[in-house]
GROMACS .gro file of C-alpha atoms in nm:
model
  495
    1MET     CA    1  -1.917  -2.423  -3.569
    2ASN     CA    2  -1.665  -2.188  -3.413
    3LYS     CA    3  -1.417  -2.473  -3.364
    4THR     CA    4  -1.463  -2.589  -3.724
    5ALA     CA    5  -1.421  -2.233  -3.855
    6LYS     CA    6  -1.103  -2.187  -3.652
    7ARG     CA    7  -0.956  -2.510  -3.789
    8LEU     CA    8  -1.037  -2.416  -4.149
    9ASN     CA    9  -0.927  -2.054  -4.129
   10ARG     CA   10  -0.572  -2.069  -4.264
   11ASP     CA   11  -0.620  -2.315  -4.553
   12ALA     CA   12  -0.990  -2.276  -4.639
   13THR     CA   13  -1.061  -1.922  -4.536
   14ASN     CA   14  -1.389  -1.872  -4.723
   15GLN     CA   15  -1.537  -2.184  -4.566
   16ALA     CA   16  -1.415  -2.069  -4.227
   17ILE     CA   17  -1.590  -1.734  -4.276
   18ALA     CA   18  -1.915  -1.911  -4.368
   19TYR     CA   19  -1.906  -2.126  -4.054
   20ALA     CA   20  -1.815  -1.827  -3.838
   21TYR     CA   21  -2.111  -1.627  -3.972
   22LYS     CA   22  -2.350  -1.912  -3.887
   23ALA     CA   23  -2.197  -1.944  -3.541
   24TYR     CA   24  -2.232  -1.569  -3.486
   25LEU     CA   25  -2.601  -1.566  -3.585
   26MET     CA   26  -2.680  -1.861  -3.356
   27ALA     CA   27  -2.495  -1.699  -3.066
   28PHE     CA   28  -2.669  -1.368  -3.131
   29GLU     CA   29  -3.017  -1.528  -3.135
   30ASN     CA   30  -2.945  -1.711  -2.809
   31LYS     CA   31  -2.774  -1.408  -2.648
   32LEU     CA   32  -2.446  -1.595  -2.599
   33LYS     CA   33  -2.204  -1.303  -2.581
   34ILE     CA   34  -1.878  -1.499  -2.547
   35GLN     CA   35  -1.964  -1.722  -2.845
   36GLN     CA   36  -2.049  -1.408  -3.044
   37ALA     CA   37  -1.704  -1.267  -2.966
   38GLU     CA   38  -1.535  -1.597  -3.063
   39ALA     CA   39  -1.710  -1.588  -3.400
   40LEU     CA   40  -1.613  -1.225  -3.451
   41VAL     CA   41  -1.244  -1.300  -3.387
   42ILE     CA   42  -1.256  -1.587  -3.642
   43LEU     CA   43  -1.421  -1.354  -3.894
   44ALA     CA   44  -1.153  -1.091  -3.826
   45GLU     CA   45  -0.880  -1.352  -3.890
   46GLY     CA   46  -1.059  -1.476  -4.204
   47TYR     CA   47  -1.088  -1.132  -4.355
   48LEU     CA   48  -0.726  -1.064  -4.258
   49TYR     CA   49  -0.620  -1.372  -4.461
   50ASN     CA   50  -0.844  -1.250  -4.746
   51ASP     CA   51  -0.678  -0.906  -4.724
   52ILE     CA   52  -1.009  -0.732  -4.649
   53TYR     CA   53  -0.857  -0.527  -4.373
   54GLU     CA   54  -1.144  -0.291  -4.294
   55LEU     CA   55  -1.375  -0.584  -4.207
   56ALA     CA   56  -1.095  -0.757  -4.014
   57LEU     CA   57  -1.049  -0.445  -3.808
   58GLU     CA   58  -1.420  -0.388  -3.750
   59TYR     CA   59  -1.489  -0.744  -3.635
   60GLY     CA   60  -1.176  -0.742  -3.420
   61PHE     CA   61  -1.282  -0.428  -3.235
   62ASN     CA   62  -1.638  -0.561  -3.190
   63ALA     CA   63  -1.501  -0.880  -3.034
   64LEU     CA   64  -1.269  -0.680  -2.809
   65GLU     CA   65  -1.563  -0.473  -2.683
   66ILE     CA   66  -1.741  -0.790  -2.569
   67TYR     CA   67  -1.430  -0.954  -2.423
   68LYS     CA   68  -1.336  -0.649  -2.216
   69GLY     CA   69  -1.660  -0.698  -2.025
   70LYS     CA   70  -1.667  -1.076  -1.991
   71GLY     CA   71  -1.361  -1.229  -2.156
   72THR     CA   72  -1.057  -1.411  -2.022
   73VAL     CA   73  -0.694  -1.298  -2.050
   74GLU     CA   74  -0.640  -1.541  -2.341
   75GLN     CA   75  -0.946  -1.416  -2.529
   76ILE     CA   76  -0.853  -1.050  -2.490
   77GLY     CA   77  -0.489  -1.123  -2.575
   78SER     CA   78  -0.579  -1.316  -2.893
   79THR     CA   79  -0.797  -1.024  -3.008
   80TYR     CA   80  -0.514  -0.777  -2.948
   81THR     CA   81  -0.294  -1.007  -3.159
   82VAL     CA   82  -0.541  -1.011  -3.453
   83LEU     CA   83  -0.558  -0.631  -3.445
   84GLY     CA   84  -0.177  -0.616  -3.430
   85TRP     CA   85  -0.141  -0.836  -3.741
   86THR     CA   86  -0.407  -0.636  -3.927
   87TYR     CA   87  -0.216  -0.314  -3.879
   88TYR     CA   88   0.110  -0.497  -3.957
   89ASP     CA   89  -0.022  -0.614  -4.295
   90VAL     CA   90  -0.117  -0.259  -4.398
   91GLY     CA   91   0.223  -0.127  -4.287
   92ASN     CA   92   0.103   0.072  -3.982
   93ALA     CA   93   0.395  -0.015  -3.753
   94GLU     CA   94   0.289   0.219  -3.472
   95LEU     CA   95  -0.054   0.061  -3.417
   96SER     CA   96   0.081  -0.288  -3.483
   97LEU     CA   97   0.342  -0.241  -3.211
   98LYS     CA   98   0.075  -0.100  -2.977
   99TYR     CA   99  -0.153  -0.406  -2.996
  100HIS     CA  100   0.122  -0.670  -2.998
  101THR     CA  101   0.274  -0.504  -2.691
  102MET     CA  102  -0.066  -0.493  -2.517
  103ALA     CA  103  -0.106  -0.867  -2.583
  104TYR     CA  104   0.245  -0.940  -2.454
  105ASN     CA  105   0.196  -0.736  -2.133
  106LEU     CA  106  -0.138  -0.906  -2.068
  107TYR     CA  107   0.007  -1.256  -2.109
  108LYS     CA  108   0.319  -1.177  -1.909
  109LYS     CA  109   0.120  -1.037  -1.618
  110ALA     CA  110  -0.101  -1.348  -1.616
  111GLY     CA  111   0.206  -1.576  -1.627
  112TYR     CA  112   0.131  -1.718  -1.975
  113GLU     CA  113   0.493  -1.736  -2.098
  114GLU     CA  114   0.412  -1.960  -2.393
  115LYS     CA  115   0.158  -1.717  -2.537
  116ALA     CA  116   0.378  -1.422  -2.448
  117SER     CA  117   0.651  -1.568  -2.671
  118VAL     CA  118   0.416  -1.545  -2.973
  119SER     CA  119   0.351  -1.179  -2.894
  120LEU     CA  120   0.727  -1.118  -2.867
  121ASN     CA  121   0.761  -1.257  -3.219
  122GLY     CA  122   0.498  -1.008  -3.338
  123ILE     CA  123   0.683  -0.722  -3.169
  124GLY     CA  124   1.009  -0.831  -3.336
  125LEU     CA  125   0.845  -0.841  -3.681
  126THR     CA  126   0.702  -0.494  -3.623
  127TYR     CA  127   1.049  -0.360  -3.549
  128GLN     CA  128   1.161  -0.523  -3.877
  129LEU     CA  129   0.882  -0.331  -4.047
  130MET     CA  130   1.028  -0.015  -3.892
  131ASN     CA  131   1.375  -0.114  -4.028
  132GLU     CA  132   1.510  -0.151  -3.672
  133PHE     CA  133   1.665  -0.491  -3.746
  134LYS     CA  134   1.909  -0.501  -3.455
  135LYS     CA  135   1.630  -0.440  -3.205
  136ALA     CA  136   1.411  -0.692  -3.387
  137ALA     CA  137   1.684  -0.957  -3.352
  138GLU     CA  138   1.690  -0.903  -2.975
  139TYR     CA  139   1.321  -0.995  -2.957
  140PHE     CA  140   1.365  -1.299  -3.186
  141ASN     CA  141   1.640  -1.431  -2.959
  142GLN     CA  142   1.401  -1.400  -2.663
  143VAL     CA  143   1.137  -1.585  -2.866
  144LEU     CA  144   1.388  -1.861  -2.944
  145VAL     CA  145   1.466  -1.915  -2.574
  146LEU     CA  146   1.097  -1.942  -2.481
  147ALA     CA  147   1.007  -2.153  -2.785
  148LYS     CA  148   1.281  -2.406  -2.696
  149LYS     CA  149   1.166  -2.404  -2.333
  150PHE     CA  150   0.814  -2.508  -2.437
  151ASN     CA  151   0.935  -2.723  -2.731
  152LYS     CA  152   0.731  -2.527  -2.988
  153GLU     CA  153   0.889  -2.636  -3.317
  154GLN     CA  154   0.679  -2.405  -3.534
  155LEU     CA  155   0.779  -2.100  -3.327
  156ILE     CA  156   1.146  -2.211  -3.319
  157SER     CA  157   1.141  -2.232  -3.698
  158ALA     CA  158   0.974  -1.888  -3.723
  159ALA     CA  159   1.232  -1.734  -3.486
  160TYR     CA  160   1.525  -1.870  -3.690
  161ASN     CA  161   1.361  -1.750  -4.011
  162ASN     CA  162   1.312  -1.400  -3.866
  163LEU     CA  163   1.671  -1.393  -3.740
  164GLY     CA  164   1.778  -1.484  -4.094
  165ILE     CA  165   1.580  -1.189  -4.233
  166SER     CA  166   1.750  -0.958  -3.979
  167SER     CA  167   2.090  -1.094  -4.083
  168ASN     CA  168   2.004  -1.031  -4.451
  169ASN     CA  169   1.924  -0.671  -4.369
  170ALA     CA  170   2.255  -0.646  -4.180
  171SER     CA  171   2.430  -0.777  -4.496
  172ASP     CA  172   2.547  -1.088  -4.308
  173TYR     CA  173   2.419  -1.329  -4.577
  174LYS     CA  174   2.618  -1.634  -4.472
  175GLN     CA  175   2.479  -1.613  -4.119
  176ALA     CA  176   2.136  -1.559  -4.268
  177ILE     CA  177   2.165  -1.888  -4.465
  178ARG     CA  178   2.265  -2.072  -4.144
  179TYR     CA  179   1.954  -1.936  -3.972
  180PHE     CA  180   1.730  -2.037  -4.268
  181GLN     CA  181   1.873  -2.389  -4.264
  182LEU     CA  182   1.792  -2.414  -3.893
  183ALA     CA  183   1.443  -2.285  -3.967
  184LEU     CA  184   1.397  -2.566  -4.223
  185LYS     CA  185   1.530  -2.820  -3.973
  186HIS     CA  186   1.263  -2.724  -3.716
  187SER     CA  187   0.987  -2.668  -3.971
  188THR     CA  188   0.652  -2.839  -3.918
  189ARG     CA  189   0.616  -2.862  -4.299
  190GLU     CA  190   0.348  -2.594  -4.311
  191LEU     CA  191   0.347  -2.493  -4.680
  192LEU     CA  192   0.352  -2.115  -4.655
  193SER     CA  193   0.618  -2.120  -4.380
  194LEU     CA  194   0.840  -2.331  -4.607
  195ALA     CA  195   0.771  -2.092  -4.895
  196GLU     CA  196   0.876  -1.793  -4.687
  197ILE     CA  197   1.201  -1.961  -4.571
  198GLN     CA  198   1.294  -2.057  -4.928
  199ASN     CA  199   1.214  -1.706  -5.058
  200GLN     CA  200   1.430  -1.541  -4.792
  201MET     CA  201   1.716  -1.787  -4.838
  202SER     CA  202   1.710  -1.728  -5.215
  203TYR     CA  203   1.763  -1.359  -5.146
  204SER     CA  204   2.078  -1.448  -4.944
  205PHE     CA  205   2.205  -1.659  -5.234
  206VAL     CA  206   2.141  -1.372  -5.478
  207ARG     CA  207   2.341  -1.131  -5.261
  208LEU     CA  208   2.627  -1.383  -5.236
  209GLY     CA  209   2.627  -1.435  -5.613
  210ARG     CA  210   2.512  -1.796  -5.585
  211TYR     CA  211   2.249  -1.756  -5.854
  212GLN     CA  212   2.183  -2.120  -5.933
  213GLU     CA  213   2.112  -2.199  -5.564
  214ALA     CA  214   1.892  -1.891  -5.550
  215GLU     CA  215   1.685  -2.015  -5.846
  216VAL     CA  216   1.649  -2.359  -5.687
  217SER     CA  217   1.518  -2.202  -5.365
  218LEU     CA  218   1.277  -1.981  -5.558
  219ASN     CA  219   1.138  -2.274  -5.751
  220LYS     CA  220   1.085  -2.464  -5.423
  221ALA     CA  221   0.909  -2.161  -5.279
  222PHE     CA  222   0.678  -2.136  -5.581
  223GLY     CA  223   0.596  -2.506  -5.552
  224TYR     CA  224   0.485  -2.462  -5.191
  225ILE     CA  225   0.281  -2.154  -5.283
  226GLU     CA  226   0.097  -2.337  -5.562
  227LYS     CA  227   0.007  -2.627  -5.330
  228SER     CA  228  -0.138  -2.397  -5.063
  229THR     CA  229  -0.510  -2.321  -5.064
  230SER     CA  230  -0.480  -2.030  -4.823
  231ASN     CA  231  -0.561  -1.680  -4.942
  232SER     CA  232  -0.264  -1.549  -4.742
  233LYS     CA  233  -0.026  -1.703  -4.998
  234LYS     CA  234  -0.033  -1.373  -5.188
  235GLU     CA  235   0.226  -1.231  -4.948
  236ASN     CA  236   0.465  -1.517  -5.029
  237LEU     CA  237   0.393  -1.468  -5.398
  238LEU     CA  238   0.495  -1.102  -5.361
  239ASP     CA  239   0.834  -1.203  -5.217
  240TYR     CA  240   0.877  -1.465  -5.491
  241TYR     CA  241   0.815  -1.215  -5.775
  242LYS     CA  242   1.032  -0.946  -5.614
  243ILE     CA  243   1.336  -1.172  -5.555
  244PHE     CA  244   1.308  -1.336  -5.897
  245SER     CA  245   1.306  -0.989  -6.050
  246GLN     CA  246   1.626  -0.909  -5.860
  247LEU     CA  247   1.783  -1.238  -5.976
  248TYR     CA  248   1.710  -1.159  -6.341
  249GLN     CA  249   1.839  -0.807  -6.293
  250VAL     CA  250   2.181  -0.913  -6.157
  251ARG     CA  251   2.207  -1.164  -6.442
  252GLY     CA  252   2.143  -0.884  -6.690
  253ASP     CA  253   1.809  -1.025  -6.808
  254TYR     CA  254   1.617  -0.699  -6.774
  255LYS     CA  255   1.322  -0.816  -6.983
  256HIS     CA  256   1.232  -1.092  -6.738
  257ALA     CA  257   1.323  -0.866  -6.448
  258TYR     CA  258   1.067  -0.612  -6.572
  259GLU     CA  259   0.810  -0.886  -6.631
  260TYR     CA  260   0.839  -1.012  -6.272
  261ILE     CA  261   0.832  -0.665  -6.119
  262GLN     CA  262   0.507  -0.603  -6.310
  263LYS     CA  263   0.361  -0.921  -6.162
  264TYR     CA  264   0.477  -0.803  -5.820
  265ASN     CA  265   0.302  -0.465  -5.860
  266SER     CA  266  -0.017  -0.629  -5.982
  267VAL     CA  267  -0.040  -0.859  -5.682
  268LYS     CA  268   0.051  -0.578  -5.445
  269GLU     CA  269  -0.218  -0.351  -5.592
  270ASP     CA  270  -0.473  -0.625  -5.550
  271LEU     CA  271  -0.349  -0.699  -5.200
  272LEU     CA  272  -0.350  -0.347  -5.070
  273SER     CA  273  -0.512  -0.080  -5.283
  274GLN     CA  274  -0.515   0.284  -5.183
  275ASN     CA  275  -0.892   0.263  -5.139
  276LYS     CA  276  -0.843  -0.019  -4.886
  277ILE     CA  277  -0.583   0.185  -4.701
  278ASN     CA  278  -0.814   0.488  -4.690
  279ALA     CA  279  -1.106   0.274  -4.572
  280LEU     CA  280  -0.888   0.124  -4.303
  281LEU     CA  281  -0.768   0.464  -4.186
  282THR     CA  282  -1.126   0.591  -4.180
  283LEU     CA  283  -1.238   0.296  -3.972
  284THR     CA  284  -0.940   0.340  -3.738
  285MET     CA  285  -1.020   0.710  -3.692
  286LYS     CA  286  -1.385   0.624  -3.630
  287ARG     CA  287  -1.292   0.362  -3.372
  288GLU     CA  288  -1.047   0.598  -3.200
  289THR     CA  289  -1.312   0.873  -3.197
  290GLN     CA  290  -1.561   0.635  -3.034
  291GLU     CA  291  -1.300   0.534  -2.777
  292LYS     CA  292  -1.223   0.900  -2.703
  293GLU     CA  293  -1.595   0.977  -2.666
  294GLN     CA  294  -1.630   0.683  -2.428
  295GLN     CA  295  -1.327   0.802  -2.231
  296ILE     CA  296  -1.475   1.153  -2.213
  297LYS     CA  297  -1.805   1.008  -2.086
  298GLU     CA  298  -1.620   0.803  -1.827
  299LEU     CA  299  -1.413   1.105  -1.724
  300ASN     CA  300  -1.727   1.320  -1.691
  301LEU     CA  301  -1.893   1.046  -1.490
  302GLU     CA  302  -1.582   1.017  -1.274
  303LYS     CA  303  -1.572   1.395  -1.238
  304SER     CA  304  -1.939   1.401  -1.132
  305LEU     CA  305  -1.874   1.118  -0.890
  306LYS     CA  306  -1.571   1.297  -0.745
  307SER     CA  307  -1.776   1.618  -0.715
  308TYR     CA  308  -2.051   1.426  -0.535
  309GLN     CA  309  -1.791   1.262  -0.313
  310ARG     CA  310  -1.634   1.601  -0.236
  311ASN     CA  311  -1.973   1.752  -0.150
  312THR     CA  312  -2.065   1.451   0.062
  313LEU     CA  313  -1.728   1.466   0.233
  314ALA     CA  314  -1.772   1.840   0.298
  315ILE     CA  315  -2.114   1.778   0.456
  316ILE     CA  316  -1.972   1.497   0.668
  317VAL     CA  317  -1.683   1.719   0.777
  318VAL     CA  318  -1.923   2.001   0.872
  319LEU     CA  319  -2.143   1.758   1.066
  320LEU     CA  320  -1.839   1.617   1.241
  321ILE     CA  321  -1.726   1.968   1.332
  322ILE     CA  322  -2.073   2.050   1.472
  323ILE     CA  323  -2.091   1.722   1.663
  324GLY     CA  324  -1.737   1.773   1.784
  325PHE     CA  325  -1.819   2.128   1.896
  326LEU     CA  326  -2.127   2.007   2.084
  327LEU     CA  327  -1.933   1.723   2.244
  328PHE     CA  328  -1.653   1.962   2.331
  329ASN     CA  329  -1.897   2.203   2.498
  330LYS     CA  330  -2.063   1.917   2.683
  331LEU     CA  331  -1.726   1.782   2.792
  332ARG     CA  332  -1.607   2.126   2.895
  333SER     CA  333  -1.930   2.183   3.090
  334ARG     CA  334  -1.887   1.845   3.260
  335GLN     CA  335  -1.522   1.920   3.337
  336LYS     CA  336  -1.626   2.259   3.476
  337LYS     CA  337  -1.886   2.097   3.700
  338ASN     CA  338  -1.638   1.831   3.808
  339ALA     CA  339  -1.382   2.100   3.880
  340GLU     CA  340  -1.635   2.296   4.087
  341LEU     CA  341  -1.736   1.980   4.273
  342SER     CA  342  -1.372   1.892   4.332
  343GLU     CA  343  -1.305   2.242   4.453
  344MET     CA  344  -1.599   2.220   4.693
  345LYS     CA  345  -1.476   1.883   4.821
  346GLN     CA  346  -1.125   2.022   4.859
  347GLN     CA  347  -1.262   2.324   5.040
  348LEU     CA  348  -1.464   2.103   5.273
  349LEU     CA  349  -1.160   1.887   5.335
  350SER     CA  350  -0.944   2.192   5.388
  351ASN     CA  351  -1.198   2.336   5.631
  352LYS     CA  352  -1.221   2.005   5.808
  353LEU     CA  353  -0.844   1.977   5.833
  354GLU     CA  354  -0.822   2.338   5.945
  355PHE     CA  355  -1.088   2.273   6.203
  356ASN     CA  356  -0.910   1.957   6.322
  357HIS     CA  357  -0.580   2.140   6.327
  358SER     CA  358  -0.727   2.427   6.526
  359GLU     CA  359  -0.907   2.187   6.756
  360LEU     CA  360  -0.589   1.994   6.831
  361LYS     CA  361  -0.385   2.307   6.879
  362ASN     CA  362  -0.642   2.453   7.117
  363TYR     CA  363  -0.644   2.125   7.304
  364SER     CA  364  -0.265   2.131   7.334
  365MET     CA  365  -0.274   2.495   7.449
  366TYR     CA  366  -0.535   2.403   7.701
  367MET     CA  367  -0.318   2.126   7.839
  368THR     CA  368  -0.014   2.353   7.844
  369HIS     CA  369  -0.202   2.623   8.030
  370LYS     CA  370  -0.347   2.368   8.273
  371ASN     CA  371  -0.002   2.229   8.346
  372GLU     CA  372   0.133   2.577   8.416
  373VAL     CA  373  -0.157   2.656   8.647
  374ILE     CA  374  -0.108   2.335   8.838
  375SER     CA  375   0.267   2.392   8.859
  376ASN     CA  376   0.217   2.744   8.994
  377PHE     CA  377  -0.048   2.626   9.238
  378ILE     CA  378   0.179   2.355   9.373
  379GLU     CA  379   0.459   2.604   9.412
  380GLU     CA  380   0.235   2.826   9.620
  381LEU     CA  381   0.120   2.537   9.828
  382ILE     CA  382   0.483   2.445   9.892
  383VAL     CA  383   0.539   2.794  10.025
  384LEU     CA  384   0.236   2.759  10.252
  385GLU     CA  385   0.357   2.425  10.364
  386LYS     CA  386   0.686   2.571  10.465
  387GLY     CA  387   0.532   2.862  10.657
  388GLY     CA  388   0.217   2.697  10.812
  389GLY     CA  389   0.151   2.567  11.176
  390LEU     CA  390   0.150   2.211  11.310
  391ASP     CA  391  -0.218   2.142  11.243
  392LEU     CA  392  -0.186   2.249  10.888
  393ILE     CA  393   0.090   2.008  10.792
  394PRO     CA  394  -0.123   1.689  10.753
  395ARG     CA  395  -0.380   1.863  10.540
  396LEU     CA  396  -0.127   2.039  10.322
  397HIS     CA  397   0.069   1.722  10.282
  398LYS     CA  398  -0.244   1.543  10.164
  399LEU     CA  399  -0.327   1.830   9.932
  400ILE     CA  400   0.025   1.836   9.782
  401ASN     CA  401   0.010   1.465   9.715
  402LYS     CA  402  -0.322   1.509   9.545
  403PHE     CA  403  -0.192   1.793   9.329
  404ARG     CA  404   0.120   1.599   9.252
  405TYR     CA  405  -0.098   1.318   9.135
  406ASP     CA  406  -0.302   1.562   8.928
  407MET     CA  407   0.019   1.715   8.795
  408ASN     CA  408   0.108   1.380   8.637
  409SER     CA  409  -0.018   1.475   8.286
  410GLU     CA  410   0.060   1.143   8.119
  411LYS     CA  411  -0.310   1.074   8.096
  412TYR     CA  412  -0.374   1.405   7.922
  413ILE     CA  413  -0.070   1.373   7.699
  414GLU     CA  414  -0.174   1.022   7.597
  415ASP     CA  415  -0.524   1.144   7.525
  416PHE     CA  416  -0.380   1.430   7.320
  417ASN     CA  417  -0.154   1.198   7.121
  418LEU     CA  418  -0.445   0.964   7.049
  419GLN     CA  419  -0.642   1.261   6.922
  420ILE     CA  420  -0.356   1.357   6.686
  421GLU     CA  421  -0.309   1.001   6.558
  422THR     CA  422  -0.681   0.972   6.488
  423LYS     CA  423  -0.707   1.306   6.305
  424TYR     CA  424  -0.379   1.266   6.112
  425GLN     CA  425  -0.384   0.901   6.011
  426ASP     CA  426  -0.264   0.978   5.655
  427PHE     CA  427   0.023   1.188   5.789
  428PHE     CA  428   0.147   0.914   6.020
  429TYR     CA  429   0.105   0.647   5.747
  430ASN     CA  430   0.300   0.844   5.486
  431LEU     CA  431   0.570   0.933   5.737
  432GLN     CA  432   0.604   0.569   5.843
  433GLN     CA  433   0.631   0.453   5.477
  434LYS     CA  434   0.905   0.705   5.403
  435PHE     CA  435   1.095   0.675   5.733
  436PRO     CA  436   1.016   0.337   5.892
  437LYS     CA  437   1.292   0.369   6.154
  438LEU     CA  438   1.128   0.661   6.339
  439THR     CA  439   1.024   0.585   6.699
  440GLN     CA  440   0.672   0.653   6.824
  441ASN     CA  441   0.790   0.957   7.026
  442GLU     CA  442   0.968   1.092   6.714
  443ARG     CA  443   0.655   1.052   6.507
  444ARG     CA  444   0.449   1.230   6.771
  445LEU     CA  445   0.708   1.508   6.784
  446CYS     CA  446   0.678   1.543   6.405
  447ALA     CA  447   0.300   1.583   6.439
  448GLN     CA  448   0.343   1.850   6.709
  449ILE     CA  449   0.592   2.039   6.489
  450ARG     CA  450   0.350   2.017   6.197
  451LEU     CA  451   0.086   2.177   6.423
  452ASN     CA  452   0.318   2.481   6.444
  453LEU     CA  453   0.363   2.439   6.822
  454SER     CA  454   0.654   2.638   6.960
  455ILE     CA  455   0.952   2.481   7.136
  456LYS     CA  456   0.818   2.600   7.470
  457GLU     CA  457   0.470   2.454   7.398
  458ILE     CA  458   0.618   2.121   7.293
  459ALA     CA  459   0.840   2.111   7.604
  460SER     CA  460   0.548   2.186   7.834
  461LEU     CA  461   0.320   1.937   7.652
  462ASN     CA  462   0.572   1.656   7.685
  463ASN     CA  463   0.696   1.762   8.030
  464ILE     CA  464   1.055   1.803   7.905
  465SER     CA  465   1.296   2.095   7.883
  466ASP     CA  466   1.324   2.338   7.594
  467LYS     CA  467   1.679   2.213   7.530
  468SER     CA  468   1.551   1.855   7.500
  469VAL     CA  469   1.302   1.973   7.236
  470GLU     CA  470   1.578   2.150   7.042
  471MET     CA  471   1.796   1.836   7.051
  472ALA     CA  472   1.502   1.624   6.933
  473ARG     CA  473   1.439   1.865   6.644
  474TYR     CA  474   1.811   1.852   6.553
  475ARG     CA  475   1.806   1.471   6.543
  476LEU     CA  476   1.497   1.476   6.320
  477ARG     CA  477   1.659   1.718   6.074
  478LYS     CA  478   1.965   1.494   6.056
  479HIS     CA  479   1.747   1.186   6.009
  480PHE     CA  480   1.555   1.357   5.725
  481GLY     CA  481   1.879   1.480   5.563
  482LEU     CA  482   1.779   1.848   5.581
  483SER     CA  483   2.027   2.133   5.550
  484THR     CA  484   2.034   2.437   5.780
  485ASN     CA  485   1.838   2.638   5.520
  486ASP     CA  486   1.555   2.380   5.493
  487SER     CA  487   1.240   2.433   5.700
  488LEU     CA  488   1.152   2.131   5.912
  489ASN     CA  489   0.792   2.248   5.938
  490ASP     CA  490   0.753   2.284   5.556
  491PHE     CA  491   0.917   1.945   5.508
  492LEU     CA  492   0.665   1.775   5.740
  493LYS     CA  493   0.370   1.951   5.577
  494ALA     CA  494   0.452   1.761   5.256
  495PHE     CA  495   0.327   1.444   5.430
   0.00000   0.00000   0.00000
């Protein structure tokens, strides 16, 4: 039923309305929302053709309400277009431009160029209604490009016709006639389109003083109007009466000019009475009020939602701060405990190292003292040997040999060095990594210097002279690249 109503709408509008009503009732009973909206759009178009604008507007808005929830881009766009033409027919250019532009933007965004071209044509006609003919022509040229691209003869014809109207209003009547001839060439022989082209071309002939050609065009236009069964032919009849009145006027036949202008006013009054305009404005204001109320409700709902979101966010932030504070305290407590434990370990290690250091130093002092005692004892024995009798010589000689053997401190020195290497493994490893060319004796000397042993103690420990120790220290400083102001002992402690 919807398809049948749509097909009948332009030429048998009342039948189309009847079918659309039946389709709407069936869709309503079966809760078929989309089919309801389709029927409503057909009803809106039907009442638009019948010039019952308040019903056209009401049904159009009702369809749009359904489509906005469940409709496709094409369905929403076609409803915008119906609303745009409704406002166009009552001369409300502002609202007409609004809805035609909304349809165009919707189609363009969805990539429907062919449908967008139809909306561009509506925008151009609205600018004509606003007497902005130059701007209107820009849109018609765009329509012409797209119409040729998609080979839409009817739209090509309409674009040329509209360009002709713009040329008429720019007083370029010859160019207007060329456009109207092109419009006829691409015409699909739709009766009311032919009537409109002939009406507009007759106006060009009148302005050029070609009155006989103007009358021929007007007669052709009237013939097409009479053959049409569409209720929308009243608009073409208006143009016919108006231009014929102008033709009689320029010919000086004021009686017939007055007669035709009276016919024009009669049709116009029937087409668009003041009561219809007021009803339409009332309905528009009502619809806009409802839309504003809905927007206010949505804004209040959005405001409540934002308030709830802000409160929820505030609670979450507070909880995060509390959790973060607790975690921070726990982490700080753990770090404090770790620091205390580390400090205890460091203290134990420091005490151990200090103990080892002290132990090794005491051991070295012990060996130094022992060596001195033995050396002194041997010296005394040598004196006795030199001053004793004959029977004493064998025993003293044996005793001296024994003490000389004991004086050989290599065993003690080796034991001492092993002790140092065991206690200071990290020191020797780090020193070896940094200076791999150091000899074993040089490394041991470094350890003894690190123990803060004096030159005399080192000389005694190694059974060498003080001067030899000083030379060994000098070679180490040179090897390490130290200046005279650098402390060798501090340098070695870094290892």
